[in-house]
Tab-separated table of C-alpha atoms (C1' of nucleotides) in Angstrom:
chain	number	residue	atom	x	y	z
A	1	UNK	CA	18.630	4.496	34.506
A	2	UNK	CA	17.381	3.065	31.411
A	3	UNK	CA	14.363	0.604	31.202
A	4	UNK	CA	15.124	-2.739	29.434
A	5	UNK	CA	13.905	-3.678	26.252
A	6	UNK	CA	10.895	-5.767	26.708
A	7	UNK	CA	10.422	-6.548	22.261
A	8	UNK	CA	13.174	-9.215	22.555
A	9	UNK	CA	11.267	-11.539	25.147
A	10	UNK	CA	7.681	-10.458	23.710
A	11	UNK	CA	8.851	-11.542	20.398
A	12	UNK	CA	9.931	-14.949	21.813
A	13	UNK	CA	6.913	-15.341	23.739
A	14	UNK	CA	4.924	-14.787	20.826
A	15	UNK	CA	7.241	-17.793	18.491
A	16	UNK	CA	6.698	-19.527	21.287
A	17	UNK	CA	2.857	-19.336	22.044
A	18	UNK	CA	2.393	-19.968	18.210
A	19	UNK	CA	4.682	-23.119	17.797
A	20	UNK	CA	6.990	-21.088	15.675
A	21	UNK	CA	10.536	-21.581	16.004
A	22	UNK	CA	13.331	-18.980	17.190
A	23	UNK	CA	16.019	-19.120	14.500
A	24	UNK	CA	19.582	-16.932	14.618
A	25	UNK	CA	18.017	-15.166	11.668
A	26	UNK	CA	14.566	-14.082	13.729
A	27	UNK	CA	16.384	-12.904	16.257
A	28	UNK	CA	19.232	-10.868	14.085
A	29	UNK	CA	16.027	-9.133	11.900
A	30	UNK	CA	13.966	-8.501	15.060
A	31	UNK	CA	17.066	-6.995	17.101
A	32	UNK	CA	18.222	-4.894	14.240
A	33	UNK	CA	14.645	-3.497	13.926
A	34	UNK	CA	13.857	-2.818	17.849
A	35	UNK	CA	17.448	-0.315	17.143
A	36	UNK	CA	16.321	0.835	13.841
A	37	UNK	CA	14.183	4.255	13.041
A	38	UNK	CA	10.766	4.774	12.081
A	39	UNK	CA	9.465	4.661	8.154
A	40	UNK	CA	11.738	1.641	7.527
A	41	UNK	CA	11.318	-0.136	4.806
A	42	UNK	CA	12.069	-3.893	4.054
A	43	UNK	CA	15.147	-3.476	2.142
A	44	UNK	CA	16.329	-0.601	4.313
A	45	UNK	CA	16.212	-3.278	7.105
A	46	UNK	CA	17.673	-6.346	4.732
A	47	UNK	CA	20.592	-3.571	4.037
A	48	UNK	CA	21.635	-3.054	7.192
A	49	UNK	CA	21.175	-6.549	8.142
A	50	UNK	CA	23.361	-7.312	5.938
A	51	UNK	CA	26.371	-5.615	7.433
A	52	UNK	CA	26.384	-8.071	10.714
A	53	UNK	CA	25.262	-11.105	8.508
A	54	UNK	CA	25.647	-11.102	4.808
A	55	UNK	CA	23.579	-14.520	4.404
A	56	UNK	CA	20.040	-13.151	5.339
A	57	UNK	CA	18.046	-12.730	2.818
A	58	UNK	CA	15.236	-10.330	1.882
A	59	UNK	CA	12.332	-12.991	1.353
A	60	UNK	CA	13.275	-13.932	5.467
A	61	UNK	CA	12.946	-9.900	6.317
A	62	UNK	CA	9.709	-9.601	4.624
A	63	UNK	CA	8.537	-12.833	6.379
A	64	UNK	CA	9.725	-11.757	9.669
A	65	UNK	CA	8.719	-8.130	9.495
A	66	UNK	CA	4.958	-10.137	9.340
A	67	UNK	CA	5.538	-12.060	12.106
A	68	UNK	CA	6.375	-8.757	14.182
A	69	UNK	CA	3.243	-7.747	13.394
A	70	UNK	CA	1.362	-10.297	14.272
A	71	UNK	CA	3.105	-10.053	17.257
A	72	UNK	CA	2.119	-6.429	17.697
A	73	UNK	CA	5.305	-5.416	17.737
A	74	UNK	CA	5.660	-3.626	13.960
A	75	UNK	CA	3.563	-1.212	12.337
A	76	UNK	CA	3.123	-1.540	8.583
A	77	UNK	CA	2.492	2.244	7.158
A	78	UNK	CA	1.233	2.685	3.599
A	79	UNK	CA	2.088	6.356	2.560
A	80	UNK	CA	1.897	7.728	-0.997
A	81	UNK	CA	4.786	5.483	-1.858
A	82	UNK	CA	5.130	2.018	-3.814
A	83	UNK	CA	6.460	0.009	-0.677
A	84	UNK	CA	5.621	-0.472	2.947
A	85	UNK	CA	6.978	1.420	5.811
A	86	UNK	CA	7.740	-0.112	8.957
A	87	UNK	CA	8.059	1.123	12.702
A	88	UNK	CA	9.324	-0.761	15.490
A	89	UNK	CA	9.104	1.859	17.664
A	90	UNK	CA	5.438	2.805	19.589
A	91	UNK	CA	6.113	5.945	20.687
A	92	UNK	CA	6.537	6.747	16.795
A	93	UNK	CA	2.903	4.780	16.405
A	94	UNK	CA	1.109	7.815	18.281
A	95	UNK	CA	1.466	10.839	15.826
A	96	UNK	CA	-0.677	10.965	12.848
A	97	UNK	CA	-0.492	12.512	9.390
A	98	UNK	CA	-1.905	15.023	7.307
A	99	UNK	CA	-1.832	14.630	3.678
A	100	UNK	CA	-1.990	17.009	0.778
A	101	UNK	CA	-4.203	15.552	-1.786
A	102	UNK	CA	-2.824	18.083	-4.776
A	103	UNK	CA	1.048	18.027	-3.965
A	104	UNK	CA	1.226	15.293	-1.791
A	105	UNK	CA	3.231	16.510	0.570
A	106	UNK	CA	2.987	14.879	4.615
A	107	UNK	CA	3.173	16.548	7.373
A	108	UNK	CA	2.936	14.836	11.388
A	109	UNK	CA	1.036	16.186	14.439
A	110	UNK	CA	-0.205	14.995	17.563
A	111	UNK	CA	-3.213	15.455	19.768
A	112	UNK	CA	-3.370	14.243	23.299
A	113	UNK	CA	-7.460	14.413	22.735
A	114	UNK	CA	-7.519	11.487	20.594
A	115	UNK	CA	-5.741	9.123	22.518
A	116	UNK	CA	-9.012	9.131	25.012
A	117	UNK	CA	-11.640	8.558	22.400
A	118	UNK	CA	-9.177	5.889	21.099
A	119	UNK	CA	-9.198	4.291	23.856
A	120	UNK	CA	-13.376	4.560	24.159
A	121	UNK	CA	-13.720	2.643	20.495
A	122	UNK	CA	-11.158	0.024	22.055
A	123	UNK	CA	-13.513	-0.704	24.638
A	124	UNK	CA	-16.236	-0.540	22.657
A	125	UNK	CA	-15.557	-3.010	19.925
A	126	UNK	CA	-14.466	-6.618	20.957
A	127	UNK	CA	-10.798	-5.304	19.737
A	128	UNK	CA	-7.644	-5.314	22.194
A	129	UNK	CA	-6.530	-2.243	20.229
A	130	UNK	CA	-2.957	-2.131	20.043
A	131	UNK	CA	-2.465	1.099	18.316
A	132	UNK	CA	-3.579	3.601	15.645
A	133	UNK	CA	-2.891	5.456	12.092
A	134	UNK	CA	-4.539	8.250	11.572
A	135	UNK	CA	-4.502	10.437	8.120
A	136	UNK	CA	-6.231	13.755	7.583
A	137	UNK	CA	-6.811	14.849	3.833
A	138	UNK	CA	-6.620	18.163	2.429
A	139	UNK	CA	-5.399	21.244	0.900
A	140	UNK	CA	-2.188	22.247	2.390
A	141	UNK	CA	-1.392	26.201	2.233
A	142	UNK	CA	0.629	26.095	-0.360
A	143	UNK	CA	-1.593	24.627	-2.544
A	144	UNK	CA	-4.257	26.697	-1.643
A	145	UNK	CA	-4.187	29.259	-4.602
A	146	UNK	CA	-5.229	28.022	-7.323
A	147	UNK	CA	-2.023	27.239	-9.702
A	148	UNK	CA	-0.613	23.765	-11.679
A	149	UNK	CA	-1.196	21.111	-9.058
A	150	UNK	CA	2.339	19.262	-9.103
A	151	UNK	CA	2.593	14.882	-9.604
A	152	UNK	CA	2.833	13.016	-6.620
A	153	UNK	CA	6.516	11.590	-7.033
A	154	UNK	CA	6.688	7.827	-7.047
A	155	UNK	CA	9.498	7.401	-4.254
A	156	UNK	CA	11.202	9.734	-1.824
A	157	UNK	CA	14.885	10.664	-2.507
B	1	UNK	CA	-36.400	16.166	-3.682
B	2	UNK	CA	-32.835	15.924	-4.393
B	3	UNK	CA	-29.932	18.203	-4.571
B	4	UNK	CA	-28.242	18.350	-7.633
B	5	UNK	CA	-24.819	16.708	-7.308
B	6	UNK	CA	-22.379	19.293	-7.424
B	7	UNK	CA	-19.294	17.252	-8.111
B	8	UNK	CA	-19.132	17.235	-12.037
B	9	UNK	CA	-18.858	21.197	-12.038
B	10	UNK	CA	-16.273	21.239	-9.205
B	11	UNK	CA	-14.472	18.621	-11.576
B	12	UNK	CA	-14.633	20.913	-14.447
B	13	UNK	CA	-13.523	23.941	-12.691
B	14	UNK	CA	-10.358	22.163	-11.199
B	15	UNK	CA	-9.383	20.956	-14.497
B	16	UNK	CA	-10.151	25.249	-15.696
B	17	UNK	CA	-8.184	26.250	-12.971
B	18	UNK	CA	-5.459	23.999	-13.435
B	19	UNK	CA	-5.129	24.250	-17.081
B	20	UNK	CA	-5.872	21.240	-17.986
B	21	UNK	CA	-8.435	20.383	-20.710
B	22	UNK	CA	-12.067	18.452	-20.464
B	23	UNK	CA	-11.766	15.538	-22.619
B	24	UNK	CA	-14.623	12.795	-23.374
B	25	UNK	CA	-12.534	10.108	-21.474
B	26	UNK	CA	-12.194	12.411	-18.135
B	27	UNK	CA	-15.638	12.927	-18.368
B	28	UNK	CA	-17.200	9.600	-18.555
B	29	UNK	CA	-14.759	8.386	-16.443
B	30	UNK	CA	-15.672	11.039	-13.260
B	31	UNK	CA	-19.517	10.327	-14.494
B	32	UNK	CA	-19.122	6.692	-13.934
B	33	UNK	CA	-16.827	7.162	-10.788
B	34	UNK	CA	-19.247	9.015	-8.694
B	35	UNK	CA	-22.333	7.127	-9.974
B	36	UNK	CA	-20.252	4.153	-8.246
B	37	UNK	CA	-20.172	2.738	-5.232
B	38	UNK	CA	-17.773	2.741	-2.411
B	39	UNK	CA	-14.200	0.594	-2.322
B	40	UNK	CA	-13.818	0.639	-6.215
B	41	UNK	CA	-10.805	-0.432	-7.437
B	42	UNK	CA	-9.332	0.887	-10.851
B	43	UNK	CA	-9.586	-1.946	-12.823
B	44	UNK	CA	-14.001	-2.156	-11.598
B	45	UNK	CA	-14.360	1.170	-12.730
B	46	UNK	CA	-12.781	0.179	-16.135
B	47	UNK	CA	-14.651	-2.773	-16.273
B	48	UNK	CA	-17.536	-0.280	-15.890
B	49	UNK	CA	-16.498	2.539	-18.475
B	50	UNK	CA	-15.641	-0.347	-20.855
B	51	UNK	CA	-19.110	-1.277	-21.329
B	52	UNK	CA	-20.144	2.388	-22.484
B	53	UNK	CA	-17.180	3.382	-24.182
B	54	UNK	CA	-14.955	0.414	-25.114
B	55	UNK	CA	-12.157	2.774	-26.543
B	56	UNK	CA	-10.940	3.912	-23.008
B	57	UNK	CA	-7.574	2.700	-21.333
B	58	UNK	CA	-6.763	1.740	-18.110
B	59	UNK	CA	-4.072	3.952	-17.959
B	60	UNK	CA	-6.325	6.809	-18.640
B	61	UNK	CA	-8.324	5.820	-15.667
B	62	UNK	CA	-5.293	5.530	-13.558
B	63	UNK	CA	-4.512	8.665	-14.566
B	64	UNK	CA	-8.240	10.572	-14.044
B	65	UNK	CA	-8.074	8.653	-10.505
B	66	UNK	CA	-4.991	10.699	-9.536
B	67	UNK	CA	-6.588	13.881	-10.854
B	68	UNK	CA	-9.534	13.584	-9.219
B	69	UNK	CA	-7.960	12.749	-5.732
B	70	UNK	CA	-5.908	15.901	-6.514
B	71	UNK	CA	-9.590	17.520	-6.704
B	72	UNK	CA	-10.222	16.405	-3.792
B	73	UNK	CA	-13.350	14.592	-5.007
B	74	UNK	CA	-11.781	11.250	-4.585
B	75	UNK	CA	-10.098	9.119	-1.234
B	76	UNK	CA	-7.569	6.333	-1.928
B	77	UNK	CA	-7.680	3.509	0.437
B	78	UNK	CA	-5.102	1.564	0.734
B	79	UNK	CA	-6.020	-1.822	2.636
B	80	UNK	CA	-3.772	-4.861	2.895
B	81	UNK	CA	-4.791	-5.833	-0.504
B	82	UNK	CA	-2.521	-5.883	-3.276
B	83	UNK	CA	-4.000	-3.021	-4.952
B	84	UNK	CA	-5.916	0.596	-4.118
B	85	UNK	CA	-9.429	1.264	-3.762
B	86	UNK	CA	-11.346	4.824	-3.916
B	87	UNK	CA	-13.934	5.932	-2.548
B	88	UNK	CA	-16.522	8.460	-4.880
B	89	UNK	CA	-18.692	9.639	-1.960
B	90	UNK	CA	-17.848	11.951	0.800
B	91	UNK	CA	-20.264	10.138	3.402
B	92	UNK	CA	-18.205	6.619	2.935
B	93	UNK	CA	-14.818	8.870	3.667
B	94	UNK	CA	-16.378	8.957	7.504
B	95	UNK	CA	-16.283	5.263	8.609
B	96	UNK	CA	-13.139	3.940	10.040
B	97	UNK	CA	-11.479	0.572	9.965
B	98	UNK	CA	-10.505	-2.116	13.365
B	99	UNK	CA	-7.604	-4.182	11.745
B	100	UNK	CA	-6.656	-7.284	13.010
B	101	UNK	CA	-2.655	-7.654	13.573
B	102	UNK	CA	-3.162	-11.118	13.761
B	103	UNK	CA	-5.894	-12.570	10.510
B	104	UNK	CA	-6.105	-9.005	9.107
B	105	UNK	CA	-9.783	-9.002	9.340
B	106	UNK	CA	-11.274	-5.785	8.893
B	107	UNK	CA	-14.168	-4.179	10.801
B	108	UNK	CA	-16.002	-0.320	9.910
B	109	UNK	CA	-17.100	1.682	12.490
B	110	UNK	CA	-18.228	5.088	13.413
B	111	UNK	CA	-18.016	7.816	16.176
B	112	UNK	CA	-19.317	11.367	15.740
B	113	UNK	CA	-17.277	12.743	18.730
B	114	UNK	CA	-13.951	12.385	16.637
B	115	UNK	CA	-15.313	14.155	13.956
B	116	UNK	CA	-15.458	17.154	16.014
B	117	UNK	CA	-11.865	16.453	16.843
B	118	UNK	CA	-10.978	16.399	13.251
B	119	UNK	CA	-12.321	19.609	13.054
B	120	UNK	CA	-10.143	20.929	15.294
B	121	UNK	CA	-6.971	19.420	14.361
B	122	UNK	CA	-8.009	20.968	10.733
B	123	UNK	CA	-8.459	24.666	12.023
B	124	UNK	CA	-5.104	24.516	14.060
B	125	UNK	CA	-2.965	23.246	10.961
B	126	UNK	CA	-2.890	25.191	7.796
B	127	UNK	CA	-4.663	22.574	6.458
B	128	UNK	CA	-8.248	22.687	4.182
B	129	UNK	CA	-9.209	19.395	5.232
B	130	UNK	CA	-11.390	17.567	3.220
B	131	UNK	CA	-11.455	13.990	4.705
B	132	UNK	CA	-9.895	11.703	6.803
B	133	UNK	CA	-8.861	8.045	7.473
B	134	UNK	CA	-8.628	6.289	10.492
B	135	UNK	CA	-7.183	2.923	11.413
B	136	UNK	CA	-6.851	1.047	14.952
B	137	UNK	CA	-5.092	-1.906	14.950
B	138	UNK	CA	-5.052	-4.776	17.497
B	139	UNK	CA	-6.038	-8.445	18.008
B	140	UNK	CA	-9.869	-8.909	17.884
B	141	UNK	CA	-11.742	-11.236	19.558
B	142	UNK	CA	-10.903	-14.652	17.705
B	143	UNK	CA	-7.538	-14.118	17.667
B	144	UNK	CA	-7.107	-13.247	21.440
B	145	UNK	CA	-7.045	-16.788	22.440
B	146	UNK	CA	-3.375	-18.186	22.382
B	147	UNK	CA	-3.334	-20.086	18.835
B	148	UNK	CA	-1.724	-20.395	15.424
B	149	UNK	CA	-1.799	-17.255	14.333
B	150	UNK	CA	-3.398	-17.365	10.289
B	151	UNK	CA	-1.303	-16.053	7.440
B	152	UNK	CA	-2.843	-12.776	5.654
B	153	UNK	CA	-4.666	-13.407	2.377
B	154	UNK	CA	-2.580	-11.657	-0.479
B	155	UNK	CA	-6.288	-10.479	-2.097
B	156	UNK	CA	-9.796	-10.483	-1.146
B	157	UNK	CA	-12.353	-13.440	-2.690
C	1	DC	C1'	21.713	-36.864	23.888
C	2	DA	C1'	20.513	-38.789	19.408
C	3	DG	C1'	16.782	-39.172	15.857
C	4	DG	C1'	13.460	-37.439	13.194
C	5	DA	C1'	9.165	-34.933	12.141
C	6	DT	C1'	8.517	-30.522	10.857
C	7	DA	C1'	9.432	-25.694	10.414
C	8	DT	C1'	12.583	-22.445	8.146
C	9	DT	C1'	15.590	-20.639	4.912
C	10	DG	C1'	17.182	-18.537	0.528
C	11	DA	C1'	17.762	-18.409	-4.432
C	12	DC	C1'	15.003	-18.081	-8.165
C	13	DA	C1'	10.915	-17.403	-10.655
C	14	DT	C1'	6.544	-15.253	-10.744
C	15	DT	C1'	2.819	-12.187	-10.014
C	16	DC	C1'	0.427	-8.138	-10.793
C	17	DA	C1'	-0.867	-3.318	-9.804
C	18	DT	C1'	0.816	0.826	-11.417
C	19	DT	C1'	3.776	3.825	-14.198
C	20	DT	C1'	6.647	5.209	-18.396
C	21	DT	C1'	7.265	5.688	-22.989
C	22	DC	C1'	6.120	7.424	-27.275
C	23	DA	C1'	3.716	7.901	-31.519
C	24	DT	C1'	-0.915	9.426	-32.668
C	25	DT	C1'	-4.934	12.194	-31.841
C	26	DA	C1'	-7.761	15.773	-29.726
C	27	DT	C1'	-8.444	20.196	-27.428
C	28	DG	C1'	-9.170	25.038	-27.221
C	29	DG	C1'	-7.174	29.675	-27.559
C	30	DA	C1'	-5.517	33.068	-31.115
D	1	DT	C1'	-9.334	27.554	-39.088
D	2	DC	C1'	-4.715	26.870	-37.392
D	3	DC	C1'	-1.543	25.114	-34.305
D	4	DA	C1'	0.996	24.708	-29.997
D	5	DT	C1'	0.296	21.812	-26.520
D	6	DA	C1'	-2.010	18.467	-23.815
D	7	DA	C1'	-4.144	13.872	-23.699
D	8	DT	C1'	-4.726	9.215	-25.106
D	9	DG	C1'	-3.734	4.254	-25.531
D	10	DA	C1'	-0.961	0.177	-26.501
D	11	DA	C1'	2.889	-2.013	-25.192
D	12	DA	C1'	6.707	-2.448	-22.351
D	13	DA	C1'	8.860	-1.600	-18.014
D	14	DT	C1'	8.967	-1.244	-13.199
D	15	DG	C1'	9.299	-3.078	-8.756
D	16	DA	C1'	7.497	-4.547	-4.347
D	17	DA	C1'	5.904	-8.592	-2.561
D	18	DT	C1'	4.955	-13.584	-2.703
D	19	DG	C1'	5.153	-18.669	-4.190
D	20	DT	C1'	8.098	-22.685	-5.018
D	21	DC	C1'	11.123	-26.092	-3.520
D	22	DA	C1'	15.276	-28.425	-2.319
D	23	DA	C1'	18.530	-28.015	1.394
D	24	DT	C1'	19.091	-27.008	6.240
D	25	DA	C1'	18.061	-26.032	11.106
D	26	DT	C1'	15.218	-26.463	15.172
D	27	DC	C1'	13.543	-28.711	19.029
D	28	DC	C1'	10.380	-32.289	20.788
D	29	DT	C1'	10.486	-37.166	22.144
D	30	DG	C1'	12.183	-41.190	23.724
DNA sequence: CAGGATATTGACATTCATTTTCATTATGGA
DNA sequence: TCCATAATGAAAATGAATGTCAATATCCTG
């Protein structure tokens, strides 16, 4: 007994509320991200957009992955790398990150803890927070003995 | 009475440690870097350098910016601007940042209860944490009402 | 349901922060 | 002092993201 997808008709809602205009290629972008994974980035999504419609093209993707977001309905990650990441999915919006600072190296965790003081700073500020990124910096073990700290590589294999 | 600043030493022994060598461009670069103020993007802090010692390169400050985040004594923030910004001093690393999904407006705060969760989250992983970065994201208050939703600015004024 | 004001699209060109390249120079250990 | 090796800087390259603009699609209005 699966829930239904509620991003579809929020996304509409939002084109709607904003005087924007649903288009074949809107939708196509937007469904193919609601099924993609998490860390996406643009031309990952044009690619595979491409498969089911070979006339999209990338400038649309990037304009439509900023729509989602104003819609609240992306999140746009900036890692170590030269291009955006994007994830459609929220569960995937609740882990956080800890960073290496000498080998640059990312690791994920989770805390239930922070989700409540989250929520306090939502209520305190006059934001309707939607959800959160959080990075911690450091020194993983590896690079904890002093040796050659290793380049941060420009983009992932 | 103040404490002598400890960070030009620590510099020196990560470049020891590493094997790297202490050059007059590293140094008056991490001088002018932590005599800075917060949010300083590369080409400010060349801009900066330039008017003591016209002979240094961008690229070598690109290049002393990576070392000294691998040092740990600097924080790269990546907001939705085009370009990176870094942070010299440890006590700017502890504000946090309310972005707007919809104008991309960005608000600081602060909350000493997370801190205490950072700590936490840095003893349980193998972590050394140094500093962290946190980011909630929503629709604050001028967007909430219904409207045309603005387009992000590509760079600040 | 047709007409038309207006939003959207996509190909191309452009921007611009950051990185590579590579020949020259400087560093620091032997 | 010598010299292997690292560092520098200028120029060129890279590459993600955005602006431009003519052609097209949407959807409101009558």
């Amino acid at each position: 007994m699966t829930t239904p997808d509620s991003r579809p008709r929020r996304f509409a809602e939002f084109l709607a509320q904003s005087g924007l205009k649903s288009t074949r290629q809107r939708e196509r972008i937007a469904r193919t991200f609601f099924a993609a994974g998490a860390h996406l980035s643009a031309e990952e999504l044009h690619r595979q957009i491409r498969r089911k419609d070979p006339g999209i093209g990338l400038v649309t993707v990037y304009r439509t992955l900023r729509l989602l977001r104003q819609a609240g309905l992306a999140l746009e990650q900036q890692f170590g790398d030269a291009y955006a990441r994007f994830d459609p999915n929220p569960v995937d919006w609740t882990h956080h990150h800890l960073i290496c600072t000498r080998c640059g190296r990312i690791r994920e965790f989770r805390d239930a803890d922070l989700h409540a003081l989250f929520r306090k700073v939502a209520q305190t500020s006059g934001f309707t927070v939607t959800e959160h990124k959080l990075e911690l910096y450091g020194v993983c073990r590896a690079c904890a003995r002093p040796e050659r700290p290793q380049a941060r590589r420009r983009r992932p294999a």
